CSV table of C-alpha atoms in Angstrom, one decimal:
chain,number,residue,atom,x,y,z
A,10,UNK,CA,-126.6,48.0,25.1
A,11,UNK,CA,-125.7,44.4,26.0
A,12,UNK,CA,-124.8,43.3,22.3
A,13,UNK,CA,-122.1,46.5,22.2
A,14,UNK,CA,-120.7,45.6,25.5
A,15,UNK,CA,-120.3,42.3,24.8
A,16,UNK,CA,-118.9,43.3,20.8
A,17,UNK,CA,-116.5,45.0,22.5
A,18,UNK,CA,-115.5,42.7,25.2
A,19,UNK,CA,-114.6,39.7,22.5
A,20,UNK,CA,-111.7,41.5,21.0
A,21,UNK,CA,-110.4,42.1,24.2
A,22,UNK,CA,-110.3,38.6,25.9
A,23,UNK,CA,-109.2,36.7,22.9
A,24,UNK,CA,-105.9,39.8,22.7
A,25,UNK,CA,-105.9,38.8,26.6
A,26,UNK,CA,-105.7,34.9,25.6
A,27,UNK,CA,-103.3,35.5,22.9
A,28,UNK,CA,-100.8,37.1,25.2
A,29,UNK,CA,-101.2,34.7,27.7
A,30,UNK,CA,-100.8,31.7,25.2
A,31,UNK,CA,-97.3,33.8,24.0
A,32,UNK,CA,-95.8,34.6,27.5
A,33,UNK,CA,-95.9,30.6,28.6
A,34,UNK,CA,-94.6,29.9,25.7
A,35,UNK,CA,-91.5,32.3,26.1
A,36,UNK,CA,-91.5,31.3,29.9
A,37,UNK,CA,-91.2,27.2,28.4
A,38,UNK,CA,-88.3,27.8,26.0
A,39,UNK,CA,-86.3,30.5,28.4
A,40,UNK,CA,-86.3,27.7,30.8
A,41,UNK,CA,-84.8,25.0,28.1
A,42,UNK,CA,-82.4,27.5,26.9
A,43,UNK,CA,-81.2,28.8,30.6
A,44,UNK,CA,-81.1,24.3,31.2
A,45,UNK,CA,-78.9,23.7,28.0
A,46,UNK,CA,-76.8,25.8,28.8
A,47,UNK,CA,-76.0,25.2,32.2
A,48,UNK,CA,-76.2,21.4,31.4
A,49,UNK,CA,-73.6,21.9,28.7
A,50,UNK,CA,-71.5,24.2,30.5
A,51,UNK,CA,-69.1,21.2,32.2
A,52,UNK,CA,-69.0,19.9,28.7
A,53,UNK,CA,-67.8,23.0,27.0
A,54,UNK,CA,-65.5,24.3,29.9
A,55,UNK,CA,-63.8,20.3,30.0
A,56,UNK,CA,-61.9,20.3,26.9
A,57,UNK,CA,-61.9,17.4,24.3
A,58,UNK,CA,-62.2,13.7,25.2
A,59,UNK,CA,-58.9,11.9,25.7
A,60,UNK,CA,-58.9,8.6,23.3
A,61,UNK,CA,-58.3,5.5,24.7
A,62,UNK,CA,-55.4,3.7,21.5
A,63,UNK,CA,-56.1,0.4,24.1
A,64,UNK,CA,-59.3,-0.5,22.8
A,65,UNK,CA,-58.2,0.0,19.1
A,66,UNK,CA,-57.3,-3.4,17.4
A,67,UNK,CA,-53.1,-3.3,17.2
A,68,UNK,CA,-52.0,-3.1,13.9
A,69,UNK,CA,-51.0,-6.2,12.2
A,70,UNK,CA,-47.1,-7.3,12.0
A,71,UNK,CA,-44.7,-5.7,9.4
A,72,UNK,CA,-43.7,-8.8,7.0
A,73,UNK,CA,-40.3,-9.1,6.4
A,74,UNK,CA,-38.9,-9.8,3.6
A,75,UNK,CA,-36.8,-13.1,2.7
A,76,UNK,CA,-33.8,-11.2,1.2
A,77,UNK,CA,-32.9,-8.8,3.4
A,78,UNK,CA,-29.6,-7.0,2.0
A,79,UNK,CA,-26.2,-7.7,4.3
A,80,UNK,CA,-24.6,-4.2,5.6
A,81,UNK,CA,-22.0,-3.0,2.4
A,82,UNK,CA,-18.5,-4.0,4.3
A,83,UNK,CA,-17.5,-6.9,5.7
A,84,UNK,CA,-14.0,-7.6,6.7
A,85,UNK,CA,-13.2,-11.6,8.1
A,86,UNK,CA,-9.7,-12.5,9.1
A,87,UNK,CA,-9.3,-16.0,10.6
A,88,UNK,CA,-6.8,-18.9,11.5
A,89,UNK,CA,-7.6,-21.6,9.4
A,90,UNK,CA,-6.6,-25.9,10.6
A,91,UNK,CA,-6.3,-28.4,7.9
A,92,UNK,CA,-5.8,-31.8,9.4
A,93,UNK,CA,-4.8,-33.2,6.2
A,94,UNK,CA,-2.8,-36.0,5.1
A,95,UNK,CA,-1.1,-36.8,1.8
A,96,UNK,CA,-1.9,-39.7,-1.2
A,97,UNK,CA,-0.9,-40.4,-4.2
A,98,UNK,CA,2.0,-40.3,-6.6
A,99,UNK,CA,5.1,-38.1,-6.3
A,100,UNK,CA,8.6,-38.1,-7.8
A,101,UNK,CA,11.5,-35.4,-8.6
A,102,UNK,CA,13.9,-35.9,-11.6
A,103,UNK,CA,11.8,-38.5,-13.0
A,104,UNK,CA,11.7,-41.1,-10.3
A,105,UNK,CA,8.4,-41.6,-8.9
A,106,UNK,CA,6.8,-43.3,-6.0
A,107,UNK,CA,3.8,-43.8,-3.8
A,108,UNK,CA,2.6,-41.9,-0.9
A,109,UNK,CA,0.0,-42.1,1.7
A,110,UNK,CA,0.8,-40.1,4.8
A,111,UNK,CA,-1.9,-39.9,7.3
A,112,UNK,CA,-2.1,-36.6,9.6
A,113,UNK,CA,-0.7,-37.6,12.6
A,114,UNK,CA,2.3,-38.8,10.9
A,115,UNK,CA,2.8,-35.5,9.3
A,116,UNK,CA,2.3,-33.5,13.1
A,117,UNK,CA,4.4,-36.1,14.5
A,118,UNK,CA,7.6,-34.8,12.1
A,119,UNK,CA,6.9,-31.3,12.4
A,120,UNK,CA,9.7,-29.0,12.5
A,121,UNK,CA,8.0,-25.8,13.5
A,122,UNK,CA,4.3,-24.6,13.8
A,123,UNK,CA,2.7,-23.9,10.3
A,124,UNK,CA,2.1,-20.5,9.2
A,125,UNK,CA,-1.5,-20.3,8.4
A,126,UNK,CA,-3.9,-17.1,7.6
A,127,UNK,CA,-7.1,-16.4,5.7
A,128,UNK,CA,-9.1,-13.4,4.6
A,129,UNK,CA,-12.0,-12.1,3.3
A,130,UNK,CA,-13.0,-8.3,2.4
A,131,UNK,CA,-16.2,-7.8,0.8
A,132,UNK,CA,-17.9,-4.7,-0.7
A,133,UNK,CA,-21.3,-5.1,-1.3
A,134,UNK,CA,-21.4,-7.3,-3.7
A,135,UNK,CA,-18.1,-7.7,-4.4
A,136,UNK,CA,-15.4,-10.1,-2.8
A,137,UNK,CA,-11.9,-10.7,-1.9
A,138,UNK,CA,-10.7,-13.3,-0.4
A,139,UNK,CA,-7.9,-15.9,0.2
A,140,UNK,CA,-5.9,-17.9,2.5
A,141,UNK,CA,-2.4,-19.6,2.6
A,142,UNK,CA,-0.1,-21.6,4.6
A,143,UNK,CA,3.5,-22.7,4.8
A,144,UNK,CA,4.8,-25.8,6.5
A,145,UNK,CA,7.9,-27.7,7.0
A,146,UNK,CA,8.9,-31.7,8.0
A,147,UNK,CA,11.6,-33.0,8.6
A,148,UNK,CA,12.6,-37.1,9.5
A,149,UNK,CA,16.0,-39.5,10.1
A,150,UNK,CA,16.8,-42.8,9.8
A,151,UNK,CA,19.6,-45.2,9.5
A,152,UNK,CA,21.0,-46.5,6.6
A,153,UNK,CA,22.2,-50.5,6.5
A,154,UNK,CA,26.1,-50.4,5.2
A,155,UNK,CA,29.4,-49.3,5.8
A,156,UNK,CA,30.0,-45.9,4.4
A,157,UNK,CA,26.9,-44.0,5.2
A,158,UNK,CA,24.7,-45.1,8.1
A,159,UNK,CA,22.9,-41.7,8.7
A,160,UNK,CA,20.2,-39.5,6.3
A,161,UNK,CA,18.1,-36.5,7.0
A,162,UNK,CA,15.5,-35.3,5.0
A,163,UNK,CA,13.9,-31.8,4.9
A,164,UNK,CA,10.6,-30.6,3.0
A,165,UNK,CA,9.0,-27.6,3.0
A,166,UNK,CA,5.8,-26.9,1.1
A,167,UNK,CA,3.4,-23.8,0.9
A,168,UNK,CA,0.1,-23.1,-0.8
A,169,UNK,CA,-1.9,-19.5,-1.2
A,170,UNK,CA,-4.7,-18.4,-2.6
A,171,UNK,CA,-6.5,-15.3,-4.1
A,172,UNK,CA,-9.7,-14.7,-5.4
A,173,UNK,CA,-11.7,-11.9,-6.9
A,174,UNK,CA,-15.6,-12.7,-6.7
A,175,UNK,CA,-18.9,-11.0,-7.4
A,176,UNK,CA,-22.3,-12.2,-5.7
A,177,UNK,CA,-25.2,-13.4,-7.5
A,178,UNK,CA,-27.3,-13.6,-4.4
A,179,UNK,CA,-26.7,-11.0,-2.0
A,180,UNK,CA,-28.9,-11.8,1.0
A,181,UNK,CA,-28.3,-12.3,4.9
A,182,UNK,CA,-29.6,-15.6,5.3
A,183,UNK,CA,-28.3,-16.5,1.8
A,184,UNK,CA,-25.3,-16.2,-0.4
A,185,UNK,CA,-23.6,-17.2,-4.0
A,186,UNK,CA,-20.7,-16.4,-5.5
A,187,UNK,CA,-19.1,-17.1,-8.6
A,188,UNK,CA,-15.1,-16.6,-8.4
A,189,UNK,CA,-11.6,-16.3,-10.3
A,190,UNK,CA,-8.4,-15.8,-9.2
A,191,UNK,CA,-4.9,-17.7,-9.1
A,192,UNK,CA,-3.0,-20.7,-6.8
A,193,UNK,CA,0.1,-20.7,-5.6
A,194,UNK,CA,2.1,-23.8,-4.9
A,195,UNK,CA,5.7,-24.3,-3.8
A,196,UNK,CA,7.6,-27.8,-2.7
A,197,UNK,CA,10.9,-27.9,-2.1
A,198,UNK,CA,13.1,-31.1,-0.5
A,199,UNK,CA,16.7,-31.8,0.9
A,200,UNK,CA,18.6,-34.9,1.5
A,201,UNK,CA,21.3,-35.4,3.3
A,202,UNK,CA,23.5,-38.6,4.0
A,203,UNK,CA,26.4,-38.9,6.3
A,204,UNK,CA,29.0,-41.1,6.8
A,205,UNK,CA,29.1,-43.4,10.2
A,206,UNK,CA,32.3,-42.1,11.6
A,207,UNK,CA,34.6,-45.3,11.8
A,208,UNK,CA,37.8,-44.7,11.7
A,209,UNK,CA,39.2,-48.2,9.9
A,210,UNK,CA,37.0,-46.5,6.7
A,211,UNK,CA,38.9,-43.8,5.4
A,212,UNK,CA,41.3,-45.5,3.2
A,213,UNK,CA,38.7,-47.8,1.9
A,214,UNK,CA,36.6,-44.2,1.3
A,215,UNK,CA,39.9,-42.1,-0.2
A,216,UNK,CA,40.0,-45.2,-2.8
A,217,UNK,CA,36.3,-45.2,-3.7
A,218,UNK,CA,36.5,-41.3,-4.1
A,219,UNK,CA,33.3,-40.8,-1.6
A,220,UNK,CA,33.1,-38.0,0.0
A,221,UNK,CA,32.8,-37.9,4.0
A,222,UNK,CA,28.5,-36.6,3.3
A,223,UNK,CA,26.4,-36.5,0.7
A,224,UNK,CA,23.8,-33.5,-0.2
A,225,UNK,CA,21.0,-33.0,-2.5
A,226,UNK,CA,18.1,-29.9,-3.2
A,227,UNK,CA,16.1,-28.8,-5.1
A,228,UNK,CA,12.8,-26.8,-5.5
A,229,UNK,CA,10.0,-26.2,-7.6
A,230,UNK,CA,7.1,-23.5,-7.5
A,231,UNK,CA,3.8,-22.5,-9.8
A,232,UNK,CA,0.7,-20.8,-10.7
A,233,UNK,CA,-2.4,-21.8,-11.5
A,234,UNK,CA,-5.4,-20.0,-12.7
A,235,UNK,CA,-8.7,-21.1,-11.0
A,236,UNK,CA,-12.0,-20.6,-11.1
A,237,UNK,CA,-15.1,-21.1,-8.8
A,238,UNK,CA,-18.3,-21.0,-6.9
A,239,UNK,CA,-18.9,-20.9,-3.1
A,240,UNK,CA,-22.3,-20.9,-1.1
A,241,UNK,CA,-23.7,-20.0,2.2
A,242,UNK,CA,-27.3,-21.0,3.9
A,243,UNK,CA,-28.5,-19.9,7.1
A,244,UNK,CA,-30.3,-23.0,8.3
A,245,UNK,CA,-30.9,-22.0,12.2
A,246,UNK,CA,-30.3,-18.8,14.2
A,247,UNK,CA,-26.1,-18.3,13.8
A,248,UNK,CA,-25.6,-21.7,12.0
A,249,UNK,CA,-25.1,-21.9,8.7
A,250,UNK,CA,-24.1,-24.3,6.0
A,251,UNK,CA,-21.0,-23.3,3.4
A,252,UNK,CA,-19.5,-24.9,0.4
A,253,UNK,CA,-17.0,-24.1,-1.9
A,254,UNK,CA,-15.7,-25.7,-4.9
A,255,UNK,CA,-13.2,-24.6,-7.6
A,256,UNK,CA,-10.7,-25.9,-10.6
A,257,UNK,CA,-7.5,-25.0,-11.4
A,258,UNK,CA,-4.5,-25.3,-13.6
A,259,UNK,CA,-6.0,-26.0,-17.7
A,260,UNK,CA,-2.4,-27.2,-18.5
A,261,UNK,CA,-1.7,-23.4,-17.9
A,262,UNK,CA,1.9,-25.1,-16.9
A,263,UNK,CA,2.6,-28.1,-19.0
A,264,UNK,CA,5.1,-28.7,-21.1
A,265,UNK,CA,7.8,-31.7,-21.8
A,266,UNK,CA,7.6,-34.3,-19.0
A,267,UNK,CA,9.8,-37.5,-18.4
A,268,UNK,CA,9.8,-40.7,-15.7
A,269,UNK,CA,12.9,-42.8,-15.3
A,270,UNK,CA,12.4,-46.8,-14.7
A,271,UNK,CA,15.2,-49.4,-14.3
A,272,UNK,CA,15.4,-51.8,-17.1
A,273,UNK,CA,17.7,-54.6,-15.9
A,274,UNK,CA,20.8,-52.6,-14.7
A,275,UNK,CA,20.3,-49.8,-17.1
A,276,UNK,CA,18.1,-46.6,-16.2
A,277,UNK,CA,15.9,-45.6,-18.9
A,278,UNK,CA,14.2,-42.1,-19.2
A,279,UNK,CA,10.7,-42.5,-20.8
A,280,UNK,CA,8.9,-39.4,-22.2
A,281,UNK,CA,5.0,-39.4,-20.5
A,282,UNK,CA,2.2,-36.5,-21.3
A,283,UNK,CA,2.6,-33.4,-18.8
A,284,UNK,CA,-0.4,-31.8,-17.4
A,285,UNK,CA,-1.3,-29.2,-14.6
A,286,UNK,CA,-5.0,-29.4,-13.2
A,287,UNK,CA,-5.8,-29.1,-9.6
A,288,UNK,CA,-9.4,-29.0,-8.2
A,289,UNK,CA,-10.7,-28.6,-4.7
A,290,UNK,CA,-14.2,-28.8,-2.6
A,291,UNK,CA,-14.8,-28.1,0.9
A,292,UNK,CA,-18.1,-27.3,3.1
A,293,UNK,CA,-19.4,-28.0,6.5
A,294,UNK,CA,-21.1,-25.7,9.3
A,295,UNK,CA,-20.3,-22.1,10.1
A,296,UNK,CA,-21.1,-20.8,13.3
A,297,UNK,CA,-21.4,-17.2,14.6
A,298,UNK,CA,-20.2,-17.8,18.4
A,299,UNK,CA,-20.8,-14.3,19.1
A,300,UNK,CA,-21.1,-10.7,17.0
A,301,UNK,CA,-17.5,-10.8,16.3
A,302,UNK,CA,-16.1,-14.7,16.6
A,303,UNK,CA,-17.4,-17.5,14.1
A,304,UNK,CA,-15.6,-20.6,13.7
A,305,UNK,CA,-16.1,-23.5,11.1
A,306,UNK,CA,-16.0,-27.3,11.3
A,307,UNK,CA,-16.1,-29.2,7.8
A,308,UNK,CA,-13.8,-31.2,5.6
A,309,UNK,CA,-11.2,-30.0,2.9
A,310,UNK,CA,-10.0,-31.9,0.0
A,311,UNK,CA,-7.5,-30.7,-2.6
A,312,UNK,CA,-6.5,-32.9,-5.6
A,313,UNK,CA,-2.9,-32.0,-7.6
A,314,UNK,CA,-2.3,-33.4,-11.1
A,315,UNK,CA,0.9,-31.7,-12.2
A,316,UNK,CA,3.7,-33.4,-14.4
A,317,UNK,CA,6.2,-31.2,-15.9
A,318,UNK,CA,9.8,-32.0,-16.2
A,319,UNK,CA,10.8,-34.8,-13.9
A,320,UNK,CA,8.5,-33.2,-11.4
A,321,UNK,CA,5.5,-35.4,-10.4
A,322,UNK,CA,2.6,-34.5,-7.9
A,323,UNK,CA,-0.6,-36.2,-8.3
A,324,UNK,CA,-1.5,-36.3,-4.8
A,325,UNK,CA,-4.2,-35.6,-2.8
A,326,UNK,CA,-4.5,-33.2,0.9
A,327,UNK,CA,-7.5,-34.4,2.1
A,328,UNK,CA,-9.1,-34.1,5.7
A,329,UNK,CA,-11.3,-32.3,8.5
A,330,UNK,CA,-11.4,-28.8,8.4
A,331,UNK,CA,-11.2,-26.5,11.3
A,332,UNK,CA,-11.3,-22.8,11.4
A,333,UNK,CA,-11.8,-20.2,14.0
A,334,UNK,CA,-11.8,-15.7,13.4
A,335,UNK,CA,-13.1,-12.5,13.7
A,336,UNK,CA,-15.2,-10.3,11.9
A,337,UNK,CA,-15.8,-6.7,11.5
């Protein structure tokens, strides 16, 4: 009877084992789940982590490029100075002398303040621009002799300029233009001669036919086509360096020219070649004073070589350049 009881008792005890085995382990991994969970919870409930950019490397700098294009419209106006003084050769109805006329002379025998102006319009790559100005001296003096002991003389000259240009580099820090357009020049003078108002003269005066003053004018005026190139170099900040250079005329204007010379007591008109060529540089330092005022400082130098008729000018303007305007 033992054997059976114990047959039947086996089955039982390893069932009983089994179960036990099975509960613990569902006890074990109830407990994990219930601790994950309420672990987790805060986790879940907290939203997504906020990223912190400060410990991200910052991104390296945007390189800019050399060229950087200039905004499409520009519009300059200023008031150009040309402390210039005169040189060379000049002579009207074929009698020609020599000049040299330093600046101060010229200011000191001003009749009136010179009418000046520049301008420059540009359109993205396109430019116009010119400048002009208009002038007028006047001096006296006393003539040795008996009939006329007073003179006056009056000259007015004026010079203008237009050009139509187109830029080969268009950049801010950097510019070049090539150019055409036309020059303008007009000279004109007056003489006058008085007599010295003595009264034991006017017999002596009836006789010799002279009349009580003497008056002579005349004028003269041209065009010449020009062509060019002008430059401009940021070198620091709102300096910059400029240049400009052009040449004119290409005997657009000549024609038959004469000079008269004394021979003994005899005047003697002598044919001589006519030309027209003019040519001009200028450069120096631009600065930006503020977003709308620049002004420039730099040296000017323009060079006649016109002979028609008994008209001579081969003289030079030549001096520092001052010139001060706005910007838009």
């Amino acid at each position: 009877m033992n054997w059976y009881y114990e047959r039947r008792l086996k089955p039982a005890r390893a069932n009983r084992t089994t179960m036990n085995q099975s509960t613990f382990i569902n006890r074990i991994v109830n407990r994990f789940l219930i601790a994950t969970i309420f672990l987790s919870g805060p986790l879940l409930l907290a939203g997504p982590e906020a990223y912190d950019t400060s410990k991200e490397a910052p991104p390296p700098p945007a390189v800019q490029p050399w060229c950087e294009t200039p905004a499409p419209l520009e519009i300059r106006i200023g008031i150009p100075g040309w402390m210039a003084g005169l040189s060379g050769d000049t002579g009207v109805k074929g009698v020609v002398s020599s000049v040299d006329v330093s600046f101060d002379q010229l200011l000191r025998h001003l009749t009136h303040v010179p009418i000046v102006l520049s301008a420059d319009i540009r359109y993205h790559r396109w430019e116009l621009f010119g400048d002009g100005q208009y002038m007028e001296v006047g001096a006296s003096a006393t003539l040795p002799g008996l009939l006329f002991t007073n003179a006056n003389v009056h000259l007015k000259s004026g010079l203008a300029e237009a050009f139509l240009g187109y830029r080969l580099i268009n950049c801010d820090k950097a510019s070049l233009s090539l150019f055409a357009g036309a020059r303008y020049s007009y000279m004109s003078g007056k003489i006058e001669i008085f007599d010295n108002g003595d009264a034991r003269l006017p017999i002596l005066r009836e006789l010799l036919g002279l009349p009580k003053s003497l008056e002579d004018s005349g004028s003269i005026d041209w065009v010449d086509p020009v062509v060019g190139a002008r430059g401009r170099v940021k070198v620091w900040k709102a300096t910059s360096l400029y240049a400009e250079g052009d040449v004119g005329g290409f005997d657009a204007n000549s024609g038959s020219a004469f000079e008269v010379s004394r021979q003994g007591l005899t005047l003697v008109k002598t044919p001589v070649s006519s030309s027209d060529w003019s040519y001009q540089v200028q450069g120096g330092l631009e600065f930006q004073v503020t977003r709308w005022l620049w002004t420039q400082l730099g040296w000017r130098y323009l060079k006649y070589d016109y002979v028609s008729g008994g008209f001579t000018n081969k003289t030079a303007l030549n001096g520092p350049f001052i010139q001060g305007g706005v910007n838009f």
